[in-house]
Every structure is written in C-alpha cells, then in structure tokens.
Short mmCIF file of C-alpha atoms and ligand atoms in Angstrom, two decimals:
data_model
loop_
_atom_site.label_atom_id
_atom_site.label_comp_id
_atom_site.label_asym_id
_atom_site.label_seq_id
_atom_site.Cartn_x
_atom_site.Cartn_y
_atom_site.Cartn_z
CA MET A 279 74.10 251.56 122.93
CA ASN A 280 73.95 253.09 119.48
CA ARG A 281 77.60 253.08 119.36
CA LEU A 282 77.82 249.68 119.52
CA LYS A 283 75.72 249.42 116.88
CA ASN A 284 77.57 251.50 115.12
CA ASN A 285 80.70 249.74 115.28
CA LEU A 286 79.04 246.48 114.81
CA VAL A 287 78.14 247.87 111.06
CA VAL A 288 81.42 249.29 110.45
CA VAL A 289 82.65 245.74 110.90
CA ALA A 290 80.33 243.78 108.97
CA LEU A 291 80.98 246.43 106.18
CA CYS A 292 84.98 245.56 106.67
CA LEU A 293 84.39 242.17 106.54
CA LEU A 294 82.32 242.08 103.59
CA CYS A 295 84.91 244.43 101.51
CA LEU A 296 87.46 241.68 102.01
CA ILE A 297 85.36 239.06 100.98
CA VAL A 298 84.25 240.50 97.97
CA MET A 299 88.39 241.08 97.64
CA ALA A 300 89.01 237.85 98.19
CA VAL A 301 86.65 236.48 95.89
CA PHE A 302 88.02 239.06 93.00
CA TYR A 303 91.64 238.24 93.51
CA ILE A 304 91.08 234.49 93.44
CA SER A 305 88.86 234.76 90.15
CA GLY A 306 91.16 236.95 88.83
CA GLY A 307 88.68 240.07 88.47
CA PHE A 308 90.95 243.11 89.47
CA LEU A 309 94.67 242.18 88.45
CA GLY A 310 93.51 239.42 85.69
CA LYS A 311 94.43 235.89 86.03
CA SER A 312 95.90 235.51 90.13
CA ARG A 313 99.55 235.30 90.11
CA SER A 314 98.77 231.46 91.26
CA GLU A 315 96.55 230.80 88.32
CA GLU A 316 99.11 232.43 85.79
CA THR A 317 101.93 230.20 87.08
CA ASP A 318 99.70 227.23 87.04
CA ASN A 319 99.23 227.78 83.83
CA ASN A 320 102.52 228.38 82.49
CA ASP A 321 103.99 225.91 84.72
CA HIS A 322 103.87 222.82 82.21
CA LEU A 323 104.32 224.85 79.05
CA ILE A 324 108.54 224.80 77.93
CA MET A 325 110.10 227.97 77.73
CA VAL A 326 111.57 228.89 74.88
CA GLY A 327 113.96 231.81 74.37
CA ILE A 328 114.31 232.11 70.31
CA SER A 329 116.89 234.32 68.76
CA GLN A 330 116.05 235.48 65.02
CA LEU A 331 119.18 236.89 63.39
CA GLY A 332 116.54 239.24 61.46
CA SER A 333 113.96 239.64 59.09
CA GLU A 334 116.15 240.59 55.63
CA SER A 335 114.56 238.50 53.49
CA VAL A 336 111.49 236.70 52.51
CA TRP A 337 113.06 233.46 53.37
CA ARG A 338 113.78 234.94 57.16
CA THR A 339 110.26 235.81 56.94
CA ALA A 340 108.97 232.14 56.10
CA ASN A 341 111.87 230.87 58.67
CA THR A 342 110.04 232.96 61.53
CA GLU A 343 106.48 232.72 61.35
CA SER A 344 107.29 228.59 61.00
CA VAL A 345 109.20 228.67 64.02
CA GLN A 346 106.25 230.73 65.87
CA GLN A 347 103.54 228.17 64.66
CA ALA A 348 105.45 225.43 65.99
CA LEU A 349 106.63 226.83 69.16
CA SER A 350 103.67 228.13 70.08
CA LYS A 351 101.27 228.10 73.40
CA GLU A 352 98.49 225.70 71.66
CA ASN A 353 101.66 222.98 71.27
CA GLY A 354 102.39 223.68 74.44
CA TYR A 355 105.38 226.14 74.59
CA PHE A 356 106.14 229.57 76.11
CA PRO A 357 107.84 231.22 73.28
CA ILE A 358 110.21 234.16 73.91
CA PHE A 359 111.05 235.95 71.04
CA ASN A 360 113.56 238.57 69.82
CA ASN A 361 114.79 239.74 66.22
CA ALA A 362 118.36 240.93 66.34
CA ARG A 363 118.03 242.97 63.13
CA GLN A 364 121.33 241.27 61.76
CA ASN A 365 123.28 242.45 64.58
CA GLN A 366 125.65 239.73 66.75
CA GLU A 367 125.60 241.87 69.97
CA ASN A 368 121.56 242.01 69.68
CA GLN A 369 121.51 238.31 69.63
CA ILE A 370 124.23 237.82 72.29
CA LYS A 371 122.03 240.43 74.45
CA ALA A 372 118.95 237.87 73.94
CA ILE A 373 120.51 234.94 74.46
CA ARG A 374 121.92 236.60 78.16
CA GLY A 375 118.22 237.80 78.80
CA TYR A 376 117.02 233.91 77.96
CA ILE A 377 119.42 232.59 80.50
CA SER A 378 118.69 235.28 83.38
CA GLN A 379 115.27 234.16 82.82
CA LYS A 380 115.85 230.45 83.35
CA VAL A 381 114.05 229.49 79.83
CA ASP A 382 114.01 225.84 79.38
CA TYR A 383 115.35 225.93 75.70
CA ILE A 384 117.45 228.26 73.83
CA VAL A 385 116.47 228.54 69.51
CA PHE A 386 119.02 230.63 67.60
CA ALA A 387 119.74 231.40 63.94
CA PRO A 388 123.12 232.96 64.31
CA VAL A 389 123.69 235.73 62.23
CA THR A 390 127.67 234.92 61.91
CA GLU A 391 129.45 231.57 62.43
CA THR A 392 132.18 232.94 65.07
CA GLY A 393 131.78 235.18 68.26
CA TRP A 394 129.47 232.77 70.52
CA ASP A 395 132.09 230.64 72.78
CA THR A 396 131.58 232.72 75.54
CA VAL A 397 127.71 233.10 75.58
CA LEU A 398 127.13 229.51 74.44
CA MET A 399 129.21 228.62 77.71
CA GLU A 400 127.26 230.94 80.02
CA ALA A 401 124.07 228.84 78.51
CA LYS A 402 125.49 225.46 79.17
CA ASN A 403 126.78 226.58 82.70
CA ALA A 404 123.23 227.79 83.30
CA GLY A 405 122.19 223.96 82.23
CA ILE A 406 119.41 225.32 78.93
CA PRO A 407 120.09 223.33 76.15
CA VAL A 408 120.92 225.52 72.73
CA ILE A 409 119.43 224.44 69.68
CA LEU A 410 120.53 226.27 66.15
CA MET A 411 118.51 226.86 63.42
CA ASP A 412 119.04 227.66 59.97
CA ARG A 413 122.74 228.38 60.37
CA THR A 414 125.40 226.71 62.46
CA VAL A 415 128.61 227.98 64.41
CA ASP A 416 132.01 227.59 64.70
CA VAL A 417 133.04 227.13 68.11
CA GLU A 418 136.13 225.20 69.85
CA ASP A 419 133.42 223.05 71.84
CA ASP A 420 130.33 221.70 69.46
CA SER A 421 128.67 220.18 73.22
CA LEU A 422 128.01 224.23 73.39
CA TYR A 423 124.66 223.35 71.07
CA VAL A 424 122.65 220.30 71.12
CA THR A 425 121.62 219.99 67.64
CA ARG A 426 121.44 222.36 64.59
CA VAL A 427 118.34 222.14 62.12
CA GLY A 428 118.89 223.85 58.82
CA SER A 429 120.55 223.13 55.10
CA ASP A 430 123.67 221.67 53.94
CA MET A 431 124.96 224.93 52.25
CA HIS A 432 127.99 223.39 50.67
CA GLU A 433 125.65 221.21 49.12
CA GLU A 434 123.43 223.97 47.97
CA GLY A 435 126.77 225.61 46.43
CA LYS A 436 127.98 222.69 44.65
CA LYS A 437 124.34 221.99 43.22
CA ALA A 438 124.59 225.58 41.77
CA GLY A 439 128.02 224.59 40.12
CA MET A 440 126.80 221.31 38.91
CA TRP A 441 123.71 222.90 37.37
CA LEU A 442 126.09 225.25 35.44
CA GLU A 443 128.23 222.41 33.91
CA GLU A 444 125.29 220.79 33.01
CA GLU A 445 123.59 223.96 31.68
CA LEU A 446 127.17 224.78 29.55
CA ARG A 447 127.31 221.40 28.52
CA ASP A 448 123.85 221.48 26.74
CA LYS A 449 124.43 224.70 25.01
CA GLY A 450 127.75 223.34 24.06
CA ARG A 451 129.49 226.54 25.82
CA PHE A 452 131.32 223.88 28.15
CA ASP A 453 134.77 224.77 26.81
CA GLU A 454 133.69 228.67 26.37
CA ASP A 455 135.31 231.14 28.50
CA ILE A 456 133.05 232.07 30.71
CA ASN A 457 132.58 235.09 33.06
CA ILE A 458 130.96 235.13 36.23
CA VAL A 459 129.98 237.69 39.54
CA ILE A 460 129.06 236.35 42.40
CA LEU A 461 126.49 238.18 44.99
CA THR A 462 126.99 236.92 48.26
CA GLY A 463 124.97 237.15 51.77
CA ASN A 464 126.68 238.26 54.49
CA LYS A 465 130.57 237.66 54.90
CA GLY A 466 131.04 234.77 57.77
CA SER A 467 127.32 233.57 57.87
CA SER A 468 126.82 229.71 57.22
CA ALA A 469 124.85 230.51 54.36
CA GLU A 470 127.53 232.58 52.80
CA ILE A 471 130.37 230.29 53.51
CA GLY A 472 128.54 226.94 52.55
CA ARG A 473 126.90 228.28 49.00
CA THR A 474 130.49 230.22 48.48
CA GLY A 475 132.66 227.12 49.28
CA GLY A 476 130.36 224.77 47.66
CA PHE A 477 130.08 226.65 44.20
CA ALA A 478 133.93 227.02 44.00
CA GLU A 479 134.35 223.79 44.57
CA ILE A 480 133.25 222.73 41.47
CA LYS A 481 134.40 226.06 39.86
CA ASN A 482 138.05 225.10 40.33
CA LYS A 483 137.53 222.12 38.14
CA HIS A 484 136.97 224.67 34.90
CA LYS A 485 139.89 226.63 34.04
CA ASN A 486 137.71 228.50 31.76
CA TRP A 487 135.32 229.34 34.27
CA HIS A 488 136.50 233.44 35.47
CA VAL A 489 134.99 234.69 38.74
CA LEU A 490 135.53 238.43 37.65
CA GLU A 491 134.30 239.66 41.28
CA GLU A 492 132.62 238.33 44.64
CA VAL A 493 130.60 241.04 46.71
CA ASP A 494 128.83 240.84 49.64
CA ALA A 495 124.94 242.20 49.21
CA ASP A 496 124.17 241.54 52.53
CA PHE A 497 120.66 239.34 51.37
CA THR A 498 118.78 241.88 50.49
CA THR A 499 116.86 243.19 47.39
CA SER A 500 118.79 246.82 47.81
CA LYS A 501 122.37 246.14 48.36
CA GLY A 502 121.77 243.09 45.49
CA LYS A 503 120.82 246.13 42.93
CA GLU A 504 123.39 248.57 44.05
CA GLU A 505 126.09 246.02 43.78
CA MET A 506 124.78 244.65 40.42
CA ARG A 507 124.29 248.24 38.93
CA ARG A 508 128.31 248.87 39.77
CA LEU A 509 129.40 245.38 38.31
CA LEU A 510 127.24 246.00 35.14
CA ALA A 511 129.48 249.08 34.97
CA LYS A 512 132.52 247.79 35.61
CA TYR A 513 132.44 244.38 33.33
CA SER A 514 130.86 244.48 29.98
CA ASP A 515 130.90 240.79 29.64
CA ILE A 516 129.12 239.45 32.37
CA ASP A 517 127.81 235.73 31.41
CA VAL A 518 126.56 234.51 34.45
CA VAL A 519 125.26 236.08 37.69
CA VAL A 520 125.09 233.68 40.97
CA SER A 521 123.24 235.39 43.78
CA GLN A 522 123.10 233.71 47.14
CA ASN A 523 119.28 234.66 47.25
CA ASP A 524 116.09 235.20 45.74
CA ASP A 525 115.77 239.15 47.45
CA MET A 526 119.32 239.96 45.86
CA THR A 527 118.45 238.38 42.99
CA PHE A 528 115.22 240.73 42.38
CA GLY A 529 117.58 243.72 42.83
CA ALA A 530 120.00 242.35 40.40
CA LEU A 531 117.68 241.71 37.91
CA GLU A 532 116.20 245.16 38.02
CA ALA A 533 120.10 246.29 37.50
CA ILE A 534 120.17 244.23 34.44
CA ARG A 535 116.92 245.12 32.99
CA ASP A 536 117.88 248.87 33.72
CA ALA A 537 121.22 248.08 31.62
CA GLY A 538 119.43 246.97 28.87
CA LYS A 539 120.37 243.29 29.24
CA THR A 540 118.21 240.45 29.15
CA THR A 541 118.48 237.44 31.44
CA GLY A 542 117.55 233.62 31.89
CA ASP A 543 116.72 231.16 29.05
CA GLY A 544 118.09 232.44 25.59
CA GLY A 545 119.30 235.76 27.68
CA ASP A 546 122.56 237.48 27.86
CA ILE A 547 123.11 236.64 31.25
CA VAL A 548 122.42 233.36 33.44
CA ILE A 549 120.72 233.91 36.29
CA ILE A 550 121.49 231.29 39.49
CA SER A 551 119.92 232.35 42.78
CA PHE A 552 118.97 230.17 46.05
CA ASP A 553 116.19 229.94 48.61
CA SER A 554 113.24 229.07 45.65
CA CYS A 555 110.42 231.56 46.96
CA LYS A 556 107.42 231.72 45.33
CA GLU A 557 108.20 234.91 43.88
CA ALA A 558 111.41 233.65 42.47
CA LEU A 559 109.79 230.36 41.53
CA GLU A 560 107.57 232.19 38.95
CA LEU A 561 110.37 233.99 37.49
CA VAL A 562 112.12 230.28 36.65
CA ARG A 563 108.90 229.64 35.19
CA ASP A 564 108.89 232.51 32.99
CA GLY A 565 112.28 231.77 31.85
CA ILE A 566 113.75 235.20 33.77
CA ILE A 567 115.85 233.22 36.43
CA ASN A 568 117.41 229.66 34.93
CA VAL A 569 117.98 228.01 38.13
CA ASP A 570 116.62 228.19 41.93
CA ILE A 571 118.35 226.08 44.29
CA GLU A 572 115.79 225.17 47.20
CA CYS A 573 116.99 226.12 50.77
CA ASN A 574 114.20 225.31 53.07
CA PRO A 575 112.85 227.88 55.68
CA LEU A 576 110.31 225.68 57.41
CA GLN A 577 112.20 224.46 59.96
CA GLY A 578 110.20 224.91 62.92
CA GLN A 579 108.09 221.69 63.07
CA TYR A 580 111.89 219.90 62.96
CA ILE A 581 112.94 221.99 66.16
CA SER A 582 109.55 221.22 68.04
CA ASP A 583 109.77 217.04 67.71
CA VAL A 584 113.47 217.92 69.09
CA ILE A 585 112.65 219.38 71.77
CA LYS A 586 109.75 217.04 72.78
CA ALA A 587 112.52 214.55 72.14
CA LEU A 588 114.44 215.81 74.24
CA GLU A 589 111.89 216.78 76.93
CA ARG A 590 110.88 212.46 76.96
CA GLY A 591 114.65 211.97 77.72
CA GLU A 592 115.42 210.55 74.25
CA GLU A 593 118.85 210.94 72.14
CA ILE A 594 118.93 213.41 69.65
CA ARG A 595 121.25 213.70 66.45
CA LYS A 596 123.72 216.40 66.16
CA GLU A 597 122.24 218.01 62.70
CA TYR A 598 118.63 217.41 61.04
CA ILE A 599 119.09 218.46 57.33
CA VAL A 600 115.84 219.72 55.68
CA ASP A 601 114.60 218.38 52.32
CA GLU A 602 115.62 220.63 49.20
CA ASN A 603 114.94 220.68 45.40
CA VAL A 604 116.44 222.60 42.36
CA PHE A 605 114.27 224.25 40.20
CA THR A 606 114.12 224.89 36.41
CA LYS A 607 111.83 225.69 33.71
CA SER A 608 111.20 221.93 33.52
CA ASN A 609 110.09 221.48 36.77
CA VAL A 610 108.97 223.96 38.49
CA GLU A 611 105.32 224.56 38.01
CA GLY A 612 103.82 222.20 39.92
CA TYR A 613 105.66 223.59 42.96
CA ILE A 614 104.36 227.13 42.84
CA ASN A 615 100.61 226.84 43.80
CA ASP A 616 100.94 225.82 47.21
CA ARG A 617 104.18 227.71 48.11
CA THR A 618 103.54 229.67 51.22
CA TYR A 619 106.26 231.83 51.00
C1 GZL B 975 119.91 229.78 54.38
C2 GZL B 975 119.79 231.39 55.12
C3 GZL B 975 119.79 232.70 54.16
C4 GZL B 975 118.83 232.59 53.15
C5 GZL B 975 118.35 234.07 52.99
O1 GZL B 975 119.86 229.49 55.46
O2 GZL B 975 120.54 231.79 56.48
O3 GZL B 975 119.58 233.75 55.13
O4 GZL B 975 119.62 232.22 52.05
C6 GZL B 975 118.55 234.72 54.52
O5 GZL B 975 117.46 234.42 52.53
O6 GZL B 975 118.67 236.04 54.60
#
C-alpha cells in the first residue's frame, strides 16, 4: 500500500513540474520571450539591413543617427545595422549577410561608385529591394536598386564654383590669376566625383583659375591637416582651398594657422567647404570659412517614407534629392542654433 502511495506522490510531483515549466515557457519566464511571442512580435516589423559606409565625419554620424531614428522598432522596423569602416569588402559581406537573413529591404550608402553589380544582382535575385542612401553606384543595370535618397553632389560642386566667381567679381579679382588647391574626399566616391566635376565645370570657364594640386584627404580631419601642411610647404601662393567636407576643412585650418597665414573674409586664403555642420557654420559666422555648401545628412525620414510607399504598393521615383543651402556670413546666423549636427 505504501509503495502505491509513494508512486502516486512521484507522479503528482512530475505533473506539477511539467505544468510549472509550461506556464513559465509560455509566459517567457526562463527563456525570455517565448519563441512564438518573439516571432509574432517581429513578424509585422519591416526587417531592414542597413550598410553604412563608415563613421569618418560629423556628417556621417548625423546621417547614421537620422536613419537609425527613422527605421526604428517604434516606427515599425526591425533594423540590422553594420558600419563598414570605409571598406567596400565589409559592405559586400554585410549585404550578403542581409540576403541570407532574408531581410525585407537593404539600405546602403556605397563607399565607392563601382564594384557593386554582382552583390546587387544577388539581392535582386533574392527579391530584396535595395535603397541607396547618400551616395550612388555606377552599375550596368540600374534596376539593381529601386531608388536613391541623397544629394546632387555635382550641383554642390557647381555652387562652390559659382560662389567663387561672385566672390572674385565682388573683390575686383575676377581677372586675377587665382591659385587653387583641392582637398577631395575618397577618390571614386560619388561625393568626390560630383563635387570635383561640378567645380571643374565652372573652373574650366576661367583660364586665370589654376588648380595647383588636387589630393585625396579621405574626408577626415587628420588627413586634411597632413595634406594641407604638405601643400603649404610646396606652394607659397595658394589663394583658395576647396575642401570637400568640413572635417578636412578643420584640419586644413589648423595647418594654415600653424603656417602663420589667415583665412576667410579679408584673409590670405579663401576657404570653400562642404557639409555645413554646426561647428563649420560657426566658423562661417566668425569669418574664418568664406562659404559652406550644405550637404544634408538627414535622410532617414525620406527613406522610411519610400519604404512605407513600397509597402503600400505605390510607384516611387528613381531619385529623391534632399533640400540644401549655401551658407555665407550674410545668411548663416539663423541656421546655427537649431542645427542638430
Ligand atoms: C556626402 C557624403 C560625404 C560627406 C562627408 O553626401 O557622402 O561623405 O560630405 C562624408 O562628410 O564623409
């Protein structure tokens, strides 16, 4: 009789344990959310693989923050993010990873224009729409991406040239020989290709504008300072520096100051910069940078709007160009305080 009673107790205890475990598993007690709950929660989220090219500049950081804020879980997304540290191979690896994870969309800022045909064909064959952010790609078949959200960087380069025409005219130097050095961003990036080409379109109208040297300073402050120091040692008569982003400009300004020269309004050297981050706009206000051609990094909401339109089955454009300005001492004041980057 005792043996029977003991067996019944053991069976009851086992049943109790099973019930407790079942309750915990379903309520997500031991393992975090139950798999079914985890899957249900994420099922209706739009899974987006984001390949950012790097974190080389203030502009890039603002661009990253903008896309991470827009493509957030609160806004209906399941974002997966990778920083490629300005290396194309890392971006290709990240995109292949997103393809194997079967994301719904791929958003990527290509570090350079070429070398993407194969991996974008893999994404297309997997039925994953690719959205370009910021820069563009040079591919045989432009159906390999659905759209690009970014700037018209050729136009930005032209704006720099047109401003210099006006500046020289205003200062009575229109027919003077003008010696120019150019700090470019990463050679082969659409930012460098656009800005270099746009500025050259204007420069080529002026036989008295002489580009002494054009050098890749990597879009970074350290490289901008290093290259500017070298150029100052090589050329004693630089009149204008065209620096294709503010980070390189900050480095160039340090080198110019170290060389005992002045910049900006009435200075020895005219400074033309790009991006228009807050710190640079303050230098425009203070007359240290002559002009800053805006490049708007706040592209996240544009990208989210495009994805939501695609989700609704709507037609979208092949390109969305963000609004941009040109800042000089005369108009910059009102833009500085609410600058978020
Ligand atoms: C421009 C962007 C450039 C910025 C730089 O659209 O690609 O890259 O001008 C950034 O600051 O590094």
